[in-house]
XYZ file of C-alpha atoms in Angstrom:
669
model
C 82.169 17.123 -57.814
C 80.371 14.398 -55.882
C 83.448 13.698 -53.773
C 84.157 17.329 -52.807
C 85.109 17.543 -49.163
C 84.874 20.510 -46.848
C 88.651 20.621 -46.383
C 89.040 20.884 -50.167
C 86.832 23.961 -50.213
C 88.293 25.524 -47.083
C 91.926 24.334 -46.863
C 93.932 24.720 -43.687
C 96.748 27.265 -43.579
C 100.308 26.009 -43.631
C 101.801 26.057 -40.138
C 105.438 25.880 -39.162
C 104.977 23.457 -36.285
C 108.021 21.389 -35.483
C 107.786 18.359 -33.223
C 110.892 19.479 -31.332
C 110.033 23.184 -31.202
C 106.358 23.554 -30.230
C 104.797 26.958 -30.710
C 104.325 28.885 -27.434
C 100.700 28.649 -26.357
C 98.748 31.907 -26.215
C 96.816 32.758 -23.041
C 93.056 32.378 -23.283
C 92.197 36.126 -23.507
C 94.543 36.633 -26.459
C 93.368 33.446 -28.167
C 89.709 34.359 -27.655
C 90.275 37.818 -29.132
C 91.890 36.286 -32.204
C 89.126 33.721 -32.700
C 86.489 36.449 -32.382
C 88.288 38.511 -34.987
C 88.408 35.635 -37.471
C 84.778 34.737 -36.761
C 85.650 31.235 -35.609
C 83.966 31.862 -32.260
C 80.861 33.868 -31.387
C 80.797 36.450 -28.598
C 78.411 34.067 -26.789
C 80.999 31.265 -26.839
C 83.707 33.500 -25.370
C 81.323 35.004 -22.796
C 80.458 31.511 -21.531
C 84.113 30.639 -20.952
C 84.876 34.013 -19.391
C 82.003 33.609 -16.933
C 83.241 30.146 -15.939
C 86.801 31.407 -15.548
C 85.649 33.989 -13.006
C 84.800 31.146 -10.641
C 87.839 28.914 -11.288
C 91.603 29.381 -11.283
C 94.359 27.535 -13.103
C 92.203 26.267 -15.948
C 94.282 25.488 -19.046
C 93.881 27.276 -22.344
C 92.992 23.864 -23.839
C 89.989 23.504 -21.500
C 88.872 27.042 -22.331
C 89.165 26.432 -26.071
C 87.297 23.118 -25.973
C 84.499 24.624 -23.894
C 84.113 27.485 -26.367
C 84.119 25.049 -29.302
C 81.440 22.926 -27.620
C 79.309 26.042 -27.295
C 79.959 26.901 -30.939
C 78.962 23.380 -31.951
C 75.582 23.894 -30.327
C 75.114 27.112 -32.286
C 75.840 25.199 -35.485
C 73.239 22.530 -34.721
C 75.566 19.911 -33.233
C 74.769 18.255 -29.914
C 78.363 17.502 -28.942
C 82.030 17.995 -29.823
C 83.949 14.929 -31.030
C 87.373 15.290 -29.394
C 89.191 12.542 -31.285
C 88.068 13.911 -34.636
C 89.097 17.397 -33.552
C 92.638 16.245 -32.813
C 92.924 14.193 -35.992
C 91.459 16.837 -38.325
C 91.753 20.182 -36.525
C 91.697 22.164 -39.771
C 88.071 21.116 -40.351
C 87.059 23.197 -37.352
C 89.753 25.852 -36.998
C 91.988 28.100 -39.068
C 93.562 30.226 -36.328
C 97.256 29.391 -35.836
C 97.129 29.837 -32.055
C 94.159 27.482 -31.672
C 95.832 24.883 -33.880
C 98.963 25.171 -31.713
C 96.882 24.465 -28.591
C 95.460 21.321 -30.188
C 98.890 20.249 -31.404
C 100.200 20.599 -27.848
C 97.271 18.515 -26.570
C 98.113 15.799 -29.074
C 101.714 15.722 -27.825
C 100.767 15.611 -24.155
C 97.925 13.135 -24.417
C 99.831 10.180 -25.818
C 97.872 7.118 -24.805
C 96.225 8.811 -21.826
C 92.575 9.615 -21.316
C 90.743 12.862 -21.940
C 89.845 12.954 -18.241
C 93.549 13.092 -17.393
C 94.252 15.754 -20.002
C 91.379 17.948 -18.764
C 91.713 17.249 -15.035
C 92.379 20.954 -14.360
C 88.977 21.965 -15.783
C 86.879 22.773 -12.718
C 83.610 22.972 -14.645
C 83.876 19.560 -16.332
C 82.621 16.178 -15.143
C 82.961 12.677 -16.536
C 80.275 11.448 -14.101
C 77.272 13.636 -14.965
C 74.742 11.571 -13.034
C 76.728 11.963 -9.801
C 78.072 15.461 -10.374
C 74.950 17.334 -11.400
C 76.341 20.849 -11.159
C 79.178 20.809 -13.721
C 78.115 22.640 -16.912
C 80.407 20.606 -19.195
C 80.074 16.831 -19.612
C 82.727 14.435 -20.917
C 81.325 11.154 -22.243
C 83.070 8.654 -24.533
C 85.560 11.220 -25.881
C 82.806 13.731 -26.578
C 82.069 17.024 -24.860
C 78.507 18.204 -24.202
C 77.048 21.264 -22.593
C 74.997 19.826 -19.743
C 71.616 20.802 -21.154
C 72.391 19.053 -24.457
C 73.582 15.951 -22.603
C 70.399 15.934 -20.515
C 68.173 16.267 -23.591
C 69.969 13.523 -25.522
C 69.980 11.190 -22.514
C 66.273 11.807 -21.880
C 65.280 11.234 -25.515
C 67.337 8.056 -25.770
C 65.890 6.657 -22.533
C 62.289 7.478 -23.483
C 62.602 5.971 -26.955
C 64.356 2.848 -25.665
C 61.319 2.246 -23.466
C 59.126 2.421 -26.565
C 61.295 -0.032 -28.512
C 59.722 -2.850 -26.571
C 57.711 -5.982 -27.458
C 54.595 -5.613 -29.566
C 51.211 -4.449 -28.273
C 48.132 -6.708 -28.108
C 46.957 -7.193 -31.680
C 43.597 -7.959 -33.269
C 43.295 -11.333 -34.979
C 45.373 -11.436 -38.140
C 42.330 -12.229 -40.283
C 40.427 -9.206 -38.964
C 43.404 -6.901 -39.384
C 43.992 -8.167 -42.918
C 40.334 -7.522 -43.812
C 40.467 -3.983 -42.402
C 43.676 -3.235 -44.295
C 42.140 -4.527 -47.545
C 39.180 -2.181 -47.080
C 41.486 0.796 -46.626
C 43.882 -0.301 -49.388
C 41.901 -2.236 -52.032
C 44.045 -4.636 -54.019
C 44.504 -3.652 -57.654
C 44.121 -6.346 -60.265
C 47.267 -7.088 -62.253
C 47.557 -8.576 -65.762
C 48.760 -12.155 -65.756
C 52.006 -11.222 -67.473
C 52.658 -8.105 -65.361
C 55.892 -7.740 -63.446
C 55.752 -8.244 -59.707
C 54.371 -4.975 -58.302
C 56.291 -3.034 -55.689
C 54.963 -3.404 -52.157
C 52.228 -1.028 -51.014
C 54.351 0.770 -48.443
C 51.419 2.834 -47.165
C 49.571 -0.356 -46.292
C 52.678 -1.808 -44.671
C 53.180 1.348 -42.627
C 49.682 1.034 -41.202
C 50.232 -2.628 -40.338
C 53.549 -1.873 -38.672
C 52.198 1.015 -36.592
C 49.278 -1.027 -35.231
C 51.651 -3.271 -33.287
C 53.777 -0.731 -31.400
C 53.850 2.472 -29.370
C 56.405 4.214 -31.563
C 56.530 4.431 -35.351
C 58.451 6.641 -37.767
C 57.004 7.004 -41.278
C 59.400 8.718 -43.665
C 59.200 9.420 -47.365
C 59.876 12.032 -49.995
C 57.365 14.579 -51.305
C 54.162 13.124 -52.682
C 54.677 9.648 -51.232
C 51.430 9.876 -49.271
C 52.578 10.341 -45.686
C 49.419 12.283 -44.770
C 47.142 9.800 -46.538
C 48.873 6.966 -44.729
C 48.479 8.456 -41.285
C 44.821 9.287 -41.935
C 44.099 5.654 -42.803
C 46.184 4.565 -39.828
C 44.036 6.666 -37.502
C 40.919 5.109 -38.999
C 42.432 1.673 -38.421
C 43.325 2.439 -34.805
C 39.864 3.844 -34.057
C 38.217 0.833 -35.652
C 40.367 -1.466 -33.567
C 39.473 0.430 -30.378
C 35.721 0.421 -31.106
C 35.741 -3.236 -32.195
C 37.231 -4.156 -28.820
C 34.269 -2.487 -27.115
C 36.244 0.449 -25.762
C 35.988 4.205 -26.071
C 37.396 6.014 -29.112
C 41.061 6.850 -28.788
C 42.009 10.383 -27.801
C 44.103 11.494 -30.781
C 46.053 14.751 -31.097
C 47.767 16.069 -34.212
C 50.685 18.505 -34.183
C 53.370 20.069 -36.359
C 56.466 22.116 -35.472
C 55.287 25.367 -37.131
C 52.008 27.193 -37.669
C 52.410 26.903 -41.434
C 52.907 23.130 -41.305
C 49.965 22.770 -38.905
C 47.659 24.797 -41.163
C 48.648 22.797 -44.226
C 48.022 19.457 -42.483
C 44.666 20.760 -41.224
C 43.594 21.742 -44.747
C 44.661 18.366 -46.156
C 42.864 16.321 -43.518
C 39.654 18.353 -43.585
C 38.851 17.319 -47.134
C 40.295 13.818 -46.934
C 38.331 12.354 -44.014
C 35.057 12.344 -45.940
C 36.620 10.226 -48.690
C 37.785 7.450 -46.359
C 36.225 4.034 -47.119
C 35.073 3.563 -43.508
C 31.814 3.911 -41.592
C 30.611 7.355 -40.546
C 31.092 6.360 -36.902
C 34.826 5.960 -37.579
C 35.058 9.218 -39.543
C 33.408 11.073 -36.659
C 36.250 10.192 -34.264
C 39.141 11.124 -36.563
C 40.362 14.615 -35.645
C 41.417 17.220 -38.193
C 42.441 20.019 -35.830
C 46.214 20.432 -35.825
C 48.165 22.400 -33.212
C 51.752 23.494 -33.200
C 53.939 21.444 -30.903
C 54.487 24.536 -28.734
C 50.743 25.064 -28.364
C 50.145 21.364 -27.694
C 52.658 21.376 -24.841
C 51.450 24.715 -23.493
C 54.420 26.991 -24.150
C 54.948 29.625 -21.468
C 56.266 32.713 -23.192
C 59.681 32.373 -24.800
C 61.044 30.102 -22.045
C 61.776 26.378 -22.282
C 59.028 25.691 -19.760
C 55.750 24.061 -20.785
C 52.471 23.475 -18.989
C 52.663 19.777 -19.890
C 55.700 17.842 -18.667
C 56.585 14.661 -16.767
C 54.522 15.848 -13.798
C 51.520 16.930 -15.887
C 51.280 14.707 -18.910
C 49.137 15.204 -21.993
C 45.679 13.628 -21.949
C 45.850 11.532 -25.110
C 46.222 8.004 -26.458
C 47.841 8.793 -29.832
C 50.084 11.680 -30.834
C 50.939 12.313 -34.496
C 53.641 14.869 -35.328
C 53.973 15.896 -38.972
C 57.123 17.452 -40.507
C 59.163 15.780 -37.772
C 62.450 16.612 -39.515
C 61.971 20.104 -38.066
C 61.947 18.809 -34.473
C 65.130 19.668 -32.603
C 66.520 17.587 -29.755
C 65.260 19.843 -26.964
C 61.703 19.882 -28.347
C 61.750 16.107 -28.784
C 62.794 15.761 -25.156
C 59.894 17.993 -24.098
C 57.393 15.978 -26.168
C 58.542 12.644 -24.758
C 58.511 13.962 -21.200
C 54.871 15.032 -21.573
C 53.715 11.890 -23.378
C 51.939 9.220 -21.313
C 53.892 5.965 -21.275
C 50.937 4.061 -22.744
C 50.380 6.506 -25.635
C 51.414 5.865 -29.216
C 53.796 8.303 -30.898
C 53.824 8.509 -34.703
C 56.373 10.726 -36.451
C 55.964 11.730 -40.103
C 58.635 13.443 -42.161
C 61.157 13.413 -44.953
C 64.524 12.200 -43.689
C 66.317 13.966 -46.559
C 65.039 17.443 -45.737
C 66.940 20.015 -43.732
C 67.569 19.163 -40.124
C 66.056 21.344 -37.409
C 67.237 24.919 -36.993
C 68.225 24.237 -33.381
C 70.615 21.516 -32.263
C 70.065 17.899 -33.199
C 68.962 15.869 -36.208
C 66.390 13.596 -34.606
C 64.671 12.469 -37.819
C 67.984 11.758 -39.521
C 69.225 9.797 -36.509
C 66.068 7.689 -36.414
C 65.969 6.980 -40.156
C 69.577 5.979 -40.812
C 68.486 2.460 -41.834
C 65.189 3.352 -43.512
C 66.284 2.726 -47.106
C 67.460 -0.830 -46.392
C 64.539 -1.767 -44.132
C 66.560 -4.255 -42.063
C 63.423 -5.997 -40.781
C 63.535 -9.090 -38.644
C 62.406 -12.179 -40.633
C 59.634 -12.828 -38.098
C 58.335 -9.290 -38.497
C 58.583 -9.489 -42.305
C 56.596 -12.718 -42.248
C 53.866 -11.185 -40.058
C 53.649 -8.084 -42.260
C 53.235 -10.327 -45.296
C 50.517 -12.321 -43.540
C 48.325 -9.334 -42.640
C 49.011 -7.140 -45.686
C 49.620 -9.576 -48.519
C 52.767 -7.619 -49.402
C 56.237 -9.125 -49.819
C 58.935 -7.292 -47.841
C 61.481 -10.092 -47.873
C 63.969 -8.034 -49.950
C 64.116 -5.581 -47.027
C 64.606 -8.091 -44.211
C 67.713 -9.174 -42.318
C 69.257 -12.514 -43.105
C 68.126 -15.265 -40.718
C 70.375 -15.308 -37.680
C 71.703 -11.770 -38.241
C 71.435 -9.338 -35.352
C 68.308 -7.155 -35.413
C 68.323 -3.591 -34.172
C 65.132 -2.587 -32.408
C 64.976 0.875 -33.969
C 64.796 -0.512 -37.512
C 61.594 -2.393 -36.644
C 59.884 0.933 -35.895
C 60.830 2.821 -39.069
C 59.257 2.491 -42.495
C 59.903 4.394 -45.707
C 57.272 5.248 -48.336
C 58.975 4.893 -51.700
C 56.508 5.757 -54.476
C 55.846 9.426 -55.286
C 52.339 10.224 -56.524
C 53.309 13.853 -57.170
C 56.381 13.517 -59.372
C 57.298 11.124 -62.135
C 60.512 9.496 -60.962
C 62.048 9.491 -64.453
C 61.798 13.198 -65.299
C 61.857 16.742 -64.006
C 61.529 17.514 -60.322
C 61.069 13.866 -59.359
C 64.156 12.776 -61.237
C 66.291 15.510 -59.706
C 64.987 14.766 -56.202
C 65.705 11.053 -56.638
C 69.223 11.827 -57.855
C 69.863 13.969 -54.786
C 68.555 11.291 -52.436
C 70.903 8.779 -54.059
C 73.829 11.189 -53.827
C 74.165 11.467 -57.610
C 74.577 15.109 -58.577
C 72.708 16.397 -61.633
C 73.468 19.729 -63.275
C 70.792 22.306 -64.132
C 71.658 21.960 -67.823
C 71.044 18.211 -67.783
C 67.672 18.641 -66.135
C 66.552 21.555 -68.300
C 67.255 19.483 -71.403
C 65.177 16.587 -70.082
C 62.270 18.347 -68.379
C 60.283 21.506 -69.121
C 59.372 21.992 -65.453
C 62.973 22.634 -64.389
C 64.691 25.748 -65.682
C 66.477 29.037 -65.139
C 64.993 32.342 -64.032
C 66.859 35.575 -64.727
C 66.954 38.181 -61.926
C 64.612 40.578 -63.776
C 62.040 37.764 -64.082
C 61.854 36.925 -60.390
C 58.658 38.880 -59.735
C 56.680 37.821 -62.819
C 54.876 34.815 -61.275
C 53.384 37.175 -58.659
C 51.434 38.911 -61.464
C 48.627 36.384 -60.901
C 48.391 37.505 -57.267
C 48.500 41.205 -58.224
C 45.676 40.745 -60.759
C 43.558 38.912 -58.204
C 44.218 41.709 -55.712
C 42.619 44.162 -58.166
C 39.530 41.970 -58.636
C 38.034 42.570 -55.207
C 34.207 42.665 -55.304
C 32.752 46.171 -55.014
C 29.774 45.018 -52.967
C 29.866 44.374 -49.249
C 28.415 40.885 -49.733
C 30.265 38.701 -47.199
C 29.996 35.525 -49.284
C 31.516 37.256 -52.302
C 34.270 38.741 -50.154
C 35.038 35.337 -48.599
C 35.227 33.701 -52.029
C 37.595 36.456 -53.202
C 39.793 35.965 -50.138
C 40.068 32.254 -50.942
C 41.126 33.070 -54.509
C 43.551 35.739 -53.318
C 45.319 33.524 -50.763
C 45.455 30.673 -53.275
C 46.982 33.010 -55.864
C 49.626 34.203 -53.419
C 50.487 30.683 -52.256
C 51.072 29.511 -55.856
C 54.584 30.939 -55.927
C 57.488 31.654 -53.634
C 61.044 32.887 -53.998
C 63.430 30.933 -51.761
C 66.988 31.763 -50.739
C 69.500 29.918 -48.548
C 70.337 32.902 -46.327
C 68.678 35.959 -44.836
C 71.495 38.438 -45.374
C 73.696 39.359 -48.318
C 73.043 40.631 -51.820
C 71.166 37.416 -52.676
C 69.521 37.033 -49.283
C 65.874 37.123 -48.300
C 66.079 40.602 -46.749
C 67.444 42.176 -49.949
C 64.946 40.329 -52.160
C 61.965 41.401 -50.059
C 63.232 44.969 -49.926
C 63.467 45.108 -53.731
C 59.930 43.741 -54.197
C 58.620 46.077 -51.502
C 59.962 49.003 -53.510
C 58.445 47.582 -56.692
C 54.903 47.332 -55.349
C 54.864 49.508 -52.244
C 56.250 52.632 -53.892
C 56.437 55.435 -51.332
C 55.097 53.036 -48.699
C 57.940 50.552 -49.192
C 59.107 49.246 -45.845
C 55.762 50.115 -44.277
C 52.137 49.052 -44.834
C 50.383 49.052 -48.211
C 47.544 47.071 -49.783
C 48.852 43.751 -51.022
C 51.884 43.503 -48.745
C 52.269 39.880 -47.611
C 53.749 39.355 -44.151
C 54.931 36.402 -42.100
C 54.693 36.270 -38.316
C 58.151 35.679 -36.829
C 57.227 35.272 -33.157
C 54.448 33.333 -31.444
C 51.602 35.367 -29.959
C 49.210 33.136 -28.026
C 47.023 36.153 -27.176
C 46.212 36.726 -30.851
C 46.368 33.055 -31.760
C 49.212 33.663 -34.216
C 52.230 31.443 -34.526
C 55.682 31.783 -36.027
C 55.288 31.115 -39.763
C 51.663 32.268 -40.175
C 51.193 34.338 -43.364
C 48.777 37.243 -43.721
C 47.873 39.686 -46.514
C 47.473 43.427 -46.007
C 44.113 44.663 -47.364
C 41.694 47.562 -47.027
C 38.860 46.751 -44.643
C 35.207 47.068 -45.661
C 33.467 50.294 -44.573
C 31.080 49.549 -41.720
C 28.554 51.976 -40.176
C 30.187 54.930 -41.867
C 33.707 53.949 -40.734
C 36.432 54.734 -43.240
C 38.317 51.725 -44.661
C 41.585 50.984 -42.879
C 44.537 48.790 -43.735
C 44.316 45.503 -41.902
C 46.165 42.212 -42.125
C 44.033 39.179 -42.938
C 44.903 35.691 -41.681
C 43.162 32.380 -42.112
C 41.453 31.440 -38.863
C 43.277 28.307 -37.716
C 40.415 27.328 -35.406
C 37.563 27.799 -37.902
C 37.860 26.468 -41.435
C 36.867 29.001 -44.088
C 36.933 31.924 -41.662
C 39.208 34.970 -41.610
C 40.737 37.260 -39.007
C 41.244 40.992 -39.752
C 43.858 42.556 -37.475
C 45.263 46.064 -37.302
C 48.994 46.106 -38.148
C 49.788 47.784 -34.832
C 48.444 44.740 -32.955
C 50.727 42.256 -34.658
C 53.840 40.764 -33.103
C 57.061 40.830 -35.108
C 56.379 40.403 -38.840
C 58.380 40.637 -42.054
C 57.557 40.902 -45.756
C 57.392 37.471 -47.347
C 57.617 37.572 -51.140
C 60.846 35.686 -50.482
C 61.635 33.396 -47.572
C 64.518 31.241 -46.425
C 64.537 27.586 -47.351
C 64.402 26.769 -43.625
C 61.183 28.771 -43.239
C 59.643 27.054 -46.265
C 59.642 23.617 -44.646
C 56.090 22.365 -44.259
C 54.972 24.473 -47.239
C 54.176 23.553 -50.808
C 53.876 25.831 -53.846
C 52.989 25.377 -57.501
C 56.169 27.167 -58.513
C 59.445 27.886 -56.703
C 62.501 29.896 -57.658
C 65.684 29.277 -55.679
C 68.066 32.243 -55.679
C 71.609 30.915 -55.434
C 74.505 32.967 -54.036
C 77.360 33.859 -56.348
C 79.827 31.597 -54.531
C 79.582 28.371 -52.541
C 79.198 28.250 -48.784
C 79.632 25.489 -46.213
C 75.967 25.854 -45.177
C 74.756 25.473 -48.762
C 74.183 21.711 -48.620
C 72.434 18.874 -50.397
C 69.662 18.886 -47.799
C 69.065 22.595 -48.348
C 68.744 22.452 -52.143
C 66.694 19.235 -51.909
C 64.284 20.938 -49.516
C 63.968 23.940 -51.846
C 63.398 21.709 -54.866
C 60.707 19.613 -53.216
C 58.639 22.637 -52.165
C 57.613 22.903 -55.857
C 54.723 20.905 -57.318
C 54.832 22.000 -60.955
C 57.909 24.103 -61.706
C 61.323 24.746 -60.203
C 63.761 27.430 -61.382
C 67.271 28.448 -60.395
C 68.247 32.097 -60.381
C 70.794 32.086 -61.849
C 71.620 28.531 -62.949
C 75.071 28.668 -61.375
C 76.251 25.154 -62.103
C 79.391 25.278 -59.948
C 77.485 26.445 -56.843
C 74.642 23.986 -57.488
C 76.966 20.980 -57.816
C 79.067 22.035 -54.830
C 75.926 22.261 -52.705
C 74.882 18.730 -53.681
C 78.323 17.435 -52.714
C 78.103 18.836 -49.176
C 76.058 16.645 -46.846
C 74.920 17.845 -43.437
C 76.509 15.858 -40.639
C 75.435 16.724 -37.127
C 77.399 15.415 -34.173
C 75.017 13.440 -31.969
C 75.078 10.299 -29.872
C 71.356 9.536 -30.179
C 71.565 7.151 -33.127
C 74.252 4.982 -31.555
C 72.436 4.898 -28.238
C 69.282 3.593 -29.897
C 71.071 1.208 -32.239
C 72.660 -0.588 -29.317
C 69.193 -1.999 -28.502
C 68.104 -5.344 -29.968
C 64.530 -6.534 -30.071
C 62.513 -9.715 -30.257
C 59.855 -8.956 -32.894
C 57.851 -12.144 -32.640
C 54.092 -11.508 -32.604
């Protein structure tokens, strides 16, 4: 099953197209109606073309179709439409006979000509986007972009190319080596021990010291957060040793959930750092969402911080960077001072962002191989004592600048690589499919959950809910809230999709009925909810989770149902809000795999659909698997669907990777 292709799962219909007798081309309105009926276009895609047609005459049905497909691509997470691939393999994108006839006609007429010639009648297209700034469709290197996507990709590529520049001023190698040894003490090895693997965390810190842009990737439990915490200590020590002021450091994550989790991790970890108290005092632990950091203005794309009003910081760290879409990355880079360092953390194998683009995947294409310049590898060995020569380029080989800014953490401290969750995750990363039966036989922490067992792990939460202290003692109540939230966060049901019999909506509805009784679908004590829209006024962000509880009676006031959230600004504090005050929320016994990114649970059950789907991919099941720390179950263990999902790899059309990989770099210190 590892070589299953999308066209094998969704074969093209047989068409009676004869080279001498081409099928008559349908007019755009008829073609659009047919594509809407088959679901191959969205109403939004057709509406865009129709609005453009109102201001232009004589535009071919080919131009209309390609514009609609470019819009559809954006909705599917792609930045652009690859025209050559579309002509060569039209059945991968379309099933409608009329649309295939239009593409077949284009193939006949094009011959050896250019796409500009073929689309010269399209009034809303330009092949010179920097000169013609009004055309909404951009043609570049046989790819079509909607202008906004082209602008975002161009801006991100330009900003990152500026950061792929020669190294920054460095402390003396001896001093840096001593600091790194303090943060990463060398472990003694027996004389007959095999050569240990490099300490990639230590190498990541050394690499990031020398440049303004660094990407640190790694699977679950590889210590990305620990690494960045020690890196911040190293950077602050370097700044103070040079006699300057402490660096202004900001921490961010794409969602409220990811920000809260990073905040909790850092709060307890700073005290354990092997550095002076003066260094610990200037390491921040407050984490904002990227939207809040930039100063989001409502639901618009506008932010308070931009190229004309940049962020006041020296270092920006963004965790869970795989969730960053292209537009958000463009906004971050526009607001970032040119002198500031940018450090991205994330797992390159997780799901790409919900919106268009796959920034982390584009940046980390060479992470496994390393591809380091020999001069850089030598310097890293000098300051860290680690040997990275197996991951360097051969002397004289060309060196791509991007590869010198990316490092991969390779040792998981959470999972044993030879069994259970760790073994399955490693197999997925390597592209080697493993069946549920194989893993169940080898590891007790991977198994099958029957549908009537889905709710059982929430019994711990339900018991804790009933153990609320009778007294009004605030300390006792706070301790109970900690236990209650911890009990709820132990387990989560995940599903690939929101809708359908196996979707999140149906699962939550069933569990609502189980525990809410007559109040199902409304408010009842114990109902967990997730915020689905940012509300800056209340300080709630998309992804925040709250629990519905009875309030304590105060001054004779009757208890009322309120929703309790952790206070993101004050560790150990709680916010009690009336349900009527909340923005959009939904029950969250079950959540989509996309929503689970940035979260971690003791136990996870993934509910698989009955049949395969093109959006059920390796990245999706890998992300679901790696949310679990101790146990992972499939419900049901549908081997065919599971293996098909692992065979389907997400490929997002983007020009960012190629743009950055065209840059070479001199890495000499």
